[in-house]
Coordinates of C-alpha atoms in Angstrom, one line a residue:
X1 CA 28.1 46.8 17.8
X2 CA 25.3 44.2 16.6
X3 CA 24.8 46.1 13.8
X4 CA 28.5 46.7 13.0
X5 CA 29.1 43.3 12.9
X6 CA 25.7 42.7 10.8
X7 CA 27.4 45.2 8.2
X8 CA 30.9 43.6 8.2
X9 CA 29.2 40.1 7.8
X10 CA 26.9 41.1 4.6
X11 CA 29.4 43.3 3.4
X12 CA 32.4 40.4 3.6
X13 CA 29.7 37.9 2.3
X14 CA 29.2 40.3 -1.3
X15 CA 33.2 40.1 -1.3
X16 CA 33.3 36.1 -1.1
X17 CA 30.3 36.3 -4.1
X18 CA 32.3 38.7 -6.3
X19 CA 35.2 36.8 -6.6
X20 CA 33.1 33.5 -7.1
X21 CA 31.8 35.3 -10.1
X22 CA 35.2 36.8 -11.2
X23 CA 37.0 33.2 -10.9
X24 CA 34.0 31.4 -12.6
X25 CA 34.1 34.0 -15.7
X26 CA 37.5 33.3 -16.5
X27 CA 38.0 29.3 -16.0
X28 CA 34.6 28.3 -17.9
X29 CA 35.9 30.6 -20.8
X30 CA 39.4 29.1 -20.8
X31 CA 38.7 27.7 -24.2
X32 CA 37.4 31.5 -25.6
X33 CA 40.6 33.1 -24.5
X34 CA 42.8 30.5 -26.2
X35 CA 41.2 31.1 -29.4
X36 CA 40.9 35.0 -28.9
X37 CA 44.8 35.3 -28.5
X38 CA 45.7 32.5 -30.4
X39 CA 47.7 30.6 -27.5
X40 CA 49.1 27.1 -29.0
X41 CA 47.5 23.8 -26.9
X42 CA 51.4 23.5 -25.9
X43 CA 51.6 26.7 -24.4
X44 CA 48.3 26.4 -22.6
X45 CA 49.2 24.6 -19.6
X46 CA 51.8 26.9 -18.7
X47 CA 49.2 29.9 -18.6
X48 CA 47.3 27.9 -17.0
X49 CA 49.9 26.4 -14.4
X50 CA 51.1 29.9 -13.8
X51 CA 47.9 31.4 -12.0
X52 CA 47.8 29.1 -9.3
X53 CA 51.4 29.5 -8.4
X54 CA 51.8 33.2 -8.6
X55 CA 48.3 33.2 -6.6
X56 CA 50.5 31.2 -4.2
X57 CA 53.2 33.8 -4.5
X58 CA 50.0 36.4 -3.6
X59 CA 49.6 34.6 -0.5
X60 CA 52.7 34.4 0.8
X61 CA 53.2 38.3 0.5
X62 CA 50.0 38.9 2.3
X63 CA 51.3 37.5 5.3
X64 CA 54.2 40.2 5.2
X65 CA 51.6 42.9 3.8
X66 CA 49.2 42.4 7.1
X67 CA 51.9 43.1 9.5
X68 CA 51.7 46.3 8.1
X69 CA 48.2 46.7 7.2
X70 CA 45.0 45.5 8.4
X71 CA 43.3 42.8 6.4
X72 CA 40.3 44.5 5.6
X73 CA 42.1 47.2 3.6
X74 CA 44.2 44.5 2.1
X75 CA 40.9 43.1 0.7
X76 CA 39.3 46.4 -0.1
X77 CA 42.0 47.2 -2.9
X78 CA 43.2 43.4 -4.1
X79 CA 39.4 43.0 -4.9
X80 CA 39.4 45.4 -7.2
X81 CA 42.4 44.6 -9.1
X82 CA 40.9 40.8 -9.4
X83 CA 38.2 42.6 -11.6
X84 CA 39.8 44.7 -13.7
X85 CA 42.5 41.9 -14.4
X86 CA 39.6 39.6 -15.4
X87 CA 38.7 43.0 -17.8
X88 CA 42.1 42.8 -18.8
X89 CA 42.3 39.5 -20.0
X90 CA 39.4 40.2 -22.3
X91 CA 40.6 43.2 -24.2
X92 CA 43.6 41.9 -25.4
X93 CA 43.6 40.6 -29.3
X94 CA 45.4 38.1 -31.4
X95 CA 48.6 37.5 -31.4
X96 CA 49.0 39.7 -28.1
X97 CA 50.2 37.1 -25.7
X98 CA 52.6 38.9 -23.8
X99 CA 49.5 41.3 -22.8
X100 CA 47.7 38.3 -21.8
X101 CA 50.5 36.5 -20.1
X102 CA 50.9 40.1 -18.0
X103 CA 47.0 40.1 -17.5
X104 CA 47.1 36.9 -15.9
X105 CA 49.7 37.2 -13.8
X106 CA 48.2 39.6 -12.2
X107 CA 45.4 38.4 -11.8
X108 CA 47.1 35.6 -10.1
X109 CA 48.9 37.5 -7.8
X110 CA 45.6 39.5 -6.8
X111 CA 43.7 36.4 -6.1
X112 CA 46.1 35.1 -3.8
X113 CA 46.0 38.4 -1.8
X114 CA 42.5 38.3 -1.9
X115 CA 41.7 35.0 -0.8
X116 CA 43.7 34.7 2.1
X117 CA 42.6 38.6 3.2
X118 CA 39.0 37.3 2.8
X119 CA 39.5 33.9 4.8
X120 CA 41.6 36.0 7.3
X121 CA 38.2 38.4 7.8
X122 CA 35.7 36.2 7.5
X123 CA 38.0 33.4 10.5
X124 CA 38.4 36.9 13.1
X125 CA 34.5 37.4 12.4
X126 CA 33.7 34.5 13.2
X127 CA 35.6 34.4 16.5
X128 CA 34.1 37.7 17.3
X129 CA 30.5 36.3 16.4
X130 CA 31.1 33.0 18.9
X131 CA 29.7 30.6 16.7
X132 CA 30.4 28.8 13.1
X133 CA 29.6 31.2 10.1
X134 CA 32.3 30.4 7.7
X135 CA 30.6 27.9 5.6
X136 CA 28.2 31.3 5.1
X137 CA 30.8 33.1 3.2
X138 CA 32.2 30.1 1.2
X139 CA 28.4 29.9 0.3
X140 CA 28.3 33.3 -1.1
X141 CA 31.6 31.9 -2.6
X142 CA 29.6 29.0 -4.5
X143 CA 26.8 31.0 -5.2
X144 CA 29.1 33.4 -7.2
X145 CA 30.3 30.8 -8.8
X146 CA 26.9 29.6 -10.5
X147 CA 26.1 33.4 -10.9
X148 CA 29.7 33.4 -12.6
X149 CA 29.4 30.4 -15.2
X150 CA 25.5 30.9 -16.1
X151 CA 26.6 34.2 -17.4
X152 CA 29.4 32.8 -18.8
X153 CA 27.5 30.6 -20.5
X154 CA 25.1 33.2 -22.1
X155 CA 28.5 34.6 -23.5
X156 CA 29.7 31.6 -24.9
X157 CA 25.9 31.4 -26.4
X158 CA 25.4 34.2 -27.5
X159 CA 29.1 34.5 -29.3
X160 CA 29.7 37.4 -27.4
X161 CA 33.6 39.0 -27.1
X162 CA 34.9 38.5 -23.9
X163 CA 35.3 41.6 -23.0
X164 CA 31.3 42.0 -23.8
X165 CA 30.7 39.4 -21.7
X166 CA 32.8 40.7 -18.9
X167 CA 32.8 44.9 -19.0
X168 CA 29.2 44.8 -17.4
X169 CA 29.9 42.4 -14.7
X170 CA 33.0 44.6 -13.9
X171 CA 31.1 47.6 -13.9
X172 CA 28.3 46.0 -11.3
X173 CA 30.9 44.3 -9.1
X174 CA 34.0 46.7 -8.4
X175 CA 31.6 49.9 -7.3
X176 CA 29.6 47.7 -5.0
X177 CA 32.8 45.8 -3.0
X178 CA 34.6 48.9 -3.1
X179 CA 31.4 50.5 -1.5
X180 CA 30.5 47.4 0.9
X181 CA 34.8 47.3 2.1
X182 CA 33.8 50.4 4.2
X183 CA 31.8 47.8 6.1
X184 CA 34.3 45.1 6.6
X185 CA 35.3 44.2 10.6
X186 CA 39.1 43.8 11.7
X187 CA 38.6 41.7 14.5
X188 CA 41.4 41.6 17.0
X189 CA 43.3 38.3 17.7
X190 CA 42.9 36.3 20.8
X191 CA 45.6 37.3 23.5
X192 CA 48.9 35.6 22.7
X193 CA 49.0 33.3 25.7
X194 CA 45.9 31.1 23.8
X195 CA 48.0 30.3 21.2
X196 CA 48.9 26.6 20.8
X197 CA 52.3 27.6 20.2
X198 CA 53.0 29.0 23.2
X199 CA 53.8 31.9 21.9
X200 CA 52.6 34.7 18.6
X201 CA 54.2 32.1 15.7
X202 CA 53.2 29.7 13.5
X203 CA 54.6 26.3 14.3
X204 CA 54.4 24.7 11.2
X205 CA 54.4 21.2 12.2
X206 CA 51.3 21.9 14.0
X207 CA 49.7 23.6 11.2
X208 CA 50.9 20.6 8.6
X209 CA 47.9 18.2 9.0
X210 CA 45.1 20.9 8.1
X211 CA 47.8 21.9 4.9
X212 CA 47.2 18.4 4.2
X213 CA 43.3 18.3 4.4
X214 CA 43.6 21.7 2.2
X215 CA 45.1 20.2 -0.3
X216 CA 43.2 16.6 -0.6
X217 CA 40.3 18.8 -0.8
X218 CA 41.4 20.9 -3.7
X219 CA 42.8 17.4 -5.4
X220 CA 38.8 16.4 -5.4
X221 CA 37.7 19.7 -6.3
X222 CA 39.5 20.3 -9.3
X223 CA 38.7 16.3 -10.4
X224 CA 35.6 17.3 -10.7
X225 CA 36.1 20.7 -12.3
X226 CA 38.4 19.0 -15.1
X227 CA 37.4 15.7 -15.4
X228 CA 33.7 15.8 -14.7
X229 CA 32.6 15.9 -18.3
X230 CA 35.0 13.8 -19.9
X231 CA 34.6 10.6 -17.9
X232 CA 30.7 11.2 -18.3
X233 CA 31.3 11.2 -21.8
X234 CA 34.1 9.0 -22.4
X235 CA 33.9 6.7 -19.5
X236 CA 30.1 6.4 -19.3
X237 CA 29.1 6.8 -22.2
X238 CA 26.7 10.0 -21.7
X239 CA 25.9 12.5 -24.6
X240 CA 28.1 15.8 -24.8
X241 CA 25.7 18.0 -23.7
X242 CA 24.8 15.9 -20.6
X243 CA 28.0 15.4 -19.5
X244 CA 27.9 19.5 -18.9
X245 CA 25.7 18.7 -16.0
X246 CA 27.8 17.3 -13.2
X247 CA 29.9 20.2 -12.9
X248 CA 26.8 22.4 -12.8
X249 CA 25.4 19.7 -10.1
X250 CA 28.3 20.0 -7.5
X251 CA 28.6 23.4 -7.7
X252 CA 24.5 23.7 -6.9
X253 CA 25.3 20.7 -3.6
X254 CA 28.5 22.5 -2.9
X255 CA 26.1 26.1 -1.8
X256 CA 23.5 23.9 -0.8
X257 CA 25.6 22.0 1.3
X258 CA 27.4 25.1 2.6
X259 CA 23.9 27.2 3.1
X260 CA 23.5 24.4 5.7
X261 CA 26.8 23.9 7.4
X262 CA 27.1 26.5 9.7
X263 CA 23.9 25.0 11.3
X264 CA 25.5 21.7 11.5
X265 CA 28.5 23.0 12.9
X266 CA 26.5 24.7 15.7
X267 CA 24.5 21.4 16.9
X268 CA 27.0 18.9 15.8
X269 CA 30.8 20.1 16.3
X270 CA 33.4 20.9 13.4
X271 CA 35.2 17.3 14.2
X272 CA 31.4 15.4 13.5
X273 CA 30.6 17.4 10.3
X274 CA 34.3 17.4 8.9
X275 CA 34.4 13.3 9.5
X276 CA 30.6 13.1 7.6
X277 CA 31.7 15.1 5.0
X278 CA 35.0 12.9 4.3
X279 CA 32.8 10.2 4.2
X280 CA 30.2 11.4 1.9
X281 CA 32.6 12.6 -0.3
X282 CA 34.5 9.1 0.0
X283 CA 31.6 7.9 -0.9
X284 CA 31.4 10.2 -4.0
X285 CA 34.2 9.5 -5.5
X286 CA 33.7 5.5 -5.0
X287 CA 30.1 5.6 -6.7
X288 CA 31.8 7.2 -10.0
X289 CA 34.4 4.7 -10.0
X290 CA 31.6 2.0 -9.9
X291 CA 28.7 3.9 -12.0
X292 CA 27.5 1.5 -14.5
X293 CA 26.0 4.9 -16.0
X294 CA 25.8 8.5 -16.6
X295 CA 22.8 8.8 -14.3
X296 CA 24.7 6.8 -11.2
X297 CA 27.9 8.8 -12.5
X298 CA 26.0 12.2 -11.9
X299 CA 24.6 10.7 -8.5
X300 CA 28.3 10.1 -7.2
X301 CA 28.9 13.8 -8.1
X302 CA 26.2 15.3 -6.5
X303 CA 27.7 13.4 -3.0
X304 CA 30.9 15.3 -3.9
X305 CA 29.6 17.9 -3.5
X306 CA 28.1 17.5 -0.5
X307 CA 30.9 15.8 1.1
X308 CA 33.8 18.3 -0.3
X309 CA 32.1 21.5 0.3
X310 CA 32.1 21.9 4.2
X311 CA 36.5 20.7 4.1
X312 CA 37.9 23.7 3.0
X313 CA 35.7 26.5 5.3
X314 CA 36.5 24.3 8.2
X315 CA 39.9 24.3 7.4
X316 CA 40.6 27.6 7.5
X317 CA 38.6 27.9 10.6
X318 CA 40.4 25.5 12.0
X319 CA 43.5 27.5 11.5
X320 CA 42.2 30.4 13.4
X321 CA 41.6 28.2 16.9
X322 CA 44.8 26.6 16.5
X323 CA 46.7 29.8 16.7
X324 CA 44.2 32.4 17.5
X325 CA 46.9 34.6 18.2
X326 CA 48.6 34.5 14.9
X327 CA 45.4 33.4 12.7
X328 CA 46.1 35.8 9.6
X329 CA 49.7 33.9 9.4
X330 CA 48.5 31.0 9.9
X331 CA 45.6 31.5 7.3
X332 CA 47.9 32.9 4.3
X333 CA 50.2 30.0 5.2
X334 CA 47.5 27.3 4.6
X335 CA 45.8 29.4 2.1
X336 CA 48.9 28.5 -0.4
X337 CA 48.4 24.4 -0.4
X338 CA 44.4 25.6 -2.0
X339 CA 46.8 25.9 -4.8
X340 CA 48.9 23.2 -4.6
X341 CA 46.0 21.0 -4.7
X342 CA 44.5 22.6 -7.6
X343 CA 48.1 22.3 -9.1
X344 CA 48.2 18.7 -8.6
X345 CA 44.6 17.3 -8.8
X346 CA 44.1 17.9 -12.5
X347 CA 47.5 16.3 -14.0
X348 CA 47.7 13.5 -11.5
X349 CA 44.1 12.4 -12.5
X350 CA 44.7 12.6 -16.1
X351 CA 48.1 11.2 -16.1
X352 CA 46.4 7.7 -14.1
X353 CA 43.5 8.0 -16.8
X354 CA 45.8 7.9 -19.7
X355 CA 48.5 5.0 -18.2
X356 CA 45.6 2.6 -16.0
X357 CA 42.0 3.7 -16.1
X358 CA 39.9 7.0 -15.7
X359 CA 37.7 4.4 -13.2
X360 CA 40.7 3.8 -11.3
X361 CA 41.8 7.0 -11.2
X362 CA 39.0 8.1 -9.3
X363 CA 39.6 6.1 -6.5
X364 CA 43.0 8.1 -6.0
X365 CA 41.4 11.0 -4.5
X366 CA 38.7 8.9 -2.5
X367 CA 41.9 7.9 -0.9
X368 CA 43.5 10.9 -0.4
X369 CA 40.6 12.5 1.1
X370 CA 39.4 9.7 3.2
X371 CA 43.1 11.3 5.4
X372 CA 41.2 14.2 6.5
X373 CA 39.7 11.4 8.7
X374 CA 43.1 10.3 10.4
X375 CA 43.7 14.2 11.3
X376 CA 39.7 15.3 12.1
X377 CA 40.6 16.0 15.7
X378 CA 42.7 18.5 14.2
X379 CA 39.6 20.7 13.9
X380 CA 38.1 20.5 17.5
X381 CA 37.5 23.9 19.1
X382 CA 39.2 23.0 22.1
X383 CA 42.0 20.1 21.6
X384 CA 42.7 18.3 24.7
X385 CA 46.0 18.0 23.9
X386 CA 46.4 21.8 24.3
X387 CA 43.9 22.9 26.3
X388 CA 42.9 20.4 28.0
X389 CA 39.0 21.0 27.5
X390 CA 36.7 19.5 25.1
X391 CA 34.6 20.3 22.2
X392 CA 31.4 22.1 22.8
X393 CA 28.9 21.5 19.9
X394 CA 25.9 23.1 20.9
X395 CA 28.4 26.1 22.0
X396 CA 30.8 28.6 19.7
X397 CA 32.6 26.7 17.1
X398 CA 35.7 29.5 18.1
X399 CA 36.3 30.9 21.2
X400 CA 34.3 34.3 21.7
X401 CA 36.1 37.2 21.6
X402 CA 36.3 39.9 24.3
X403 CA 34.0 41.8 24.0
X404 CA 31.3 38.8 24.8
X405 CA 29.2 38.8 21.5

């Protein structure tokens, strides 16, 4: 059984880096793809706009599709779909919109499948391991992600055609998840009568205050993804090709940070390392507002990432120990507000930037995700108000499963 799980955990790990690569290849080449299809800066947003909400849309059908199916096979063939999508959005031509618009949307729909499948695995895993390793995966995650935009990078460098740039990253990734899903571990929910509810549901209201966190968190996430390099540039006056370094900054904290949490986790409690990393990230956000520079700027996002990076794992596993016997409903449920943050974050800073100040705008999400610290109790292991225990740190961050491992 050890080395069962040891499998399902590397093997569910590669998954979590593939799609950190796949995501990274297509946002950092955003501006490639306009020009390669010719899509007007009008129409943009919309593409844009429309991943997020049919990956939402993705979501919402996996929690009908695992009543049916297991997770892991869920994973096993949305994964490769993702890839060949990504593929697909690189072949196209001028003038072909429609072919992108139908590339895309797909792509959108497989990514929502894929990243609540994935969170659903890696939240049962966890449980069956007795003790925090979900920061592990969203590592891998991060990691991809650097893999992702460095090669992305060498594309855009190099003048390569997208489909260049993405054909051999294709051909490396889909053989190797499709070979490490026979690996994956379905673990089996806690018995029915754990479940906060009372009962096998989801009670939303429950469930609302770690939506909230989820989406705070991706509000702060996608600042920095969008806005990173303009308000170095335009707001601190840094040169073009410095102001490229923040993102590439929080993304190297955000694994670090990650590589680090589970350990946290296990000697300090989900409750004490979610509260530390609100205020880090607090913190963060505050320091850019008040950078007198591009050097105090870039210090403020190395915090963020930091602080941001240990929200959304915890999240999730938060979800499974609140209703450990409905966790992959509960987990495609919050999965969807990952995307309603990323749909608000981006326009909500702008929009302040444009009618106040970028400097001011900064400190909206510094609010927002200074809540997380009104609802961190919502991420013990064992709430009193339900189970009349406590939290163990030093102990399993979710409660083991069955079989004792």
């Amino acid at each position: 059984m050890t080395d069962v799980l040891r499998r399902g955990r590397a093997s569910l790990a590669f998954s979590f880096f593939a799609q950190g690569a796949a995501f990274a290849l297509l946002v950092t080449r955003i501006p490639a793809v306009q020009d390669r299809y010719g899509v007007s800066d009008a129409l943009l947003p919309a593409f844009l706009a429309a991943v997020p909400v049919l990956a939402g849309v993705g979501s919402v059908t996996s929690e009908q599709l695992v009543k049916r199916v297991r997770p892991s096979r869920l994973l096993r063939w949305s994964q490769p779909v993702v890839l060949l999508a990504l593929l697909g959005v690189g072949a196209g031509g001028q003038g072909q919109v429609a072919a992108l618009a139908v590339a895309l949307g797909v792509f959108g729909l497989a990514v929502g499948a894929l990243d609540a499948s994935m969170n659903m695995l890696g939240v049962s895993l966890q449980r069956t391991y007795g003790r925090s390793i979900m920061l592990g995966f969203h590592a891998a995650y991060s990691l991809g992600g650097i893999v992702g935009a460095s090669l992305a990078w060498a594309g855009a460098h190099w003048h390569l055609a997208l489909w260049v740039s993405y054909l051999p990253v294709v051909a490396v990734l889909l053989p190797a998840a499709l070979v490490g899903s026979r690996w994956y571990v379905d673990g089996e929910p806690a018995p029915a009568a754990a479940d906060r509810a009372g009962g096998t549901g989801v009670v939303f209201k429950l469930l609302l205050p770690l939506c909230l966190v989820m989406t705070f968190a991706y509000i702060g996430d996608s600042t920095v993804s969008n806005w990173s390099a303009k308000y170095l540039k335009d707001v601190l006056g840094s040169s073009e090709q410095l102001a490229t370094v923040p993102y590439n900054v929080y993304m190297v904290t955000t694994l670090v940070g990650r590589a680090v949490g589970d350990h946290g986790v296990r000697r300090l409690g989900a409750v004490t390392v979610v509260r530390l990393g609100t205020l880090v990230a607090a913190g963060g956000f505050a320091v850019v507002a008040v950078a007198p520079g591009a050097w105090i700027g870039m210090l403020g996002f190395t915090l963020l990432g930091l602080g941001l990076c240990v929200l959304v794992p915890q999240t999730f596993a938060a979800a499974g120990r609140m209703f450990p016997g409905a966790s992959d409903t509960a987990i495609a449920r919050l999965n969807i507000f990952n995307y309603v943050g990323f749909l608000i974050g981006s326009p909500l800073v702008g929009t302040l930037g444009d009618t106040w100040s970028y400097r001011g705008a900064m400190l909206v999400p510094m609010v927002l995700v200074l809540v997380t610290l009104v609802y961190a109790r919502s991420f013990a292991a064992q709430p009193d108000r339900y189970g009349g225990g406590h939290e163990r740190p030093r102990t399993a961050d979710v409660g083991r499963g069955s079989n004792g491992l």
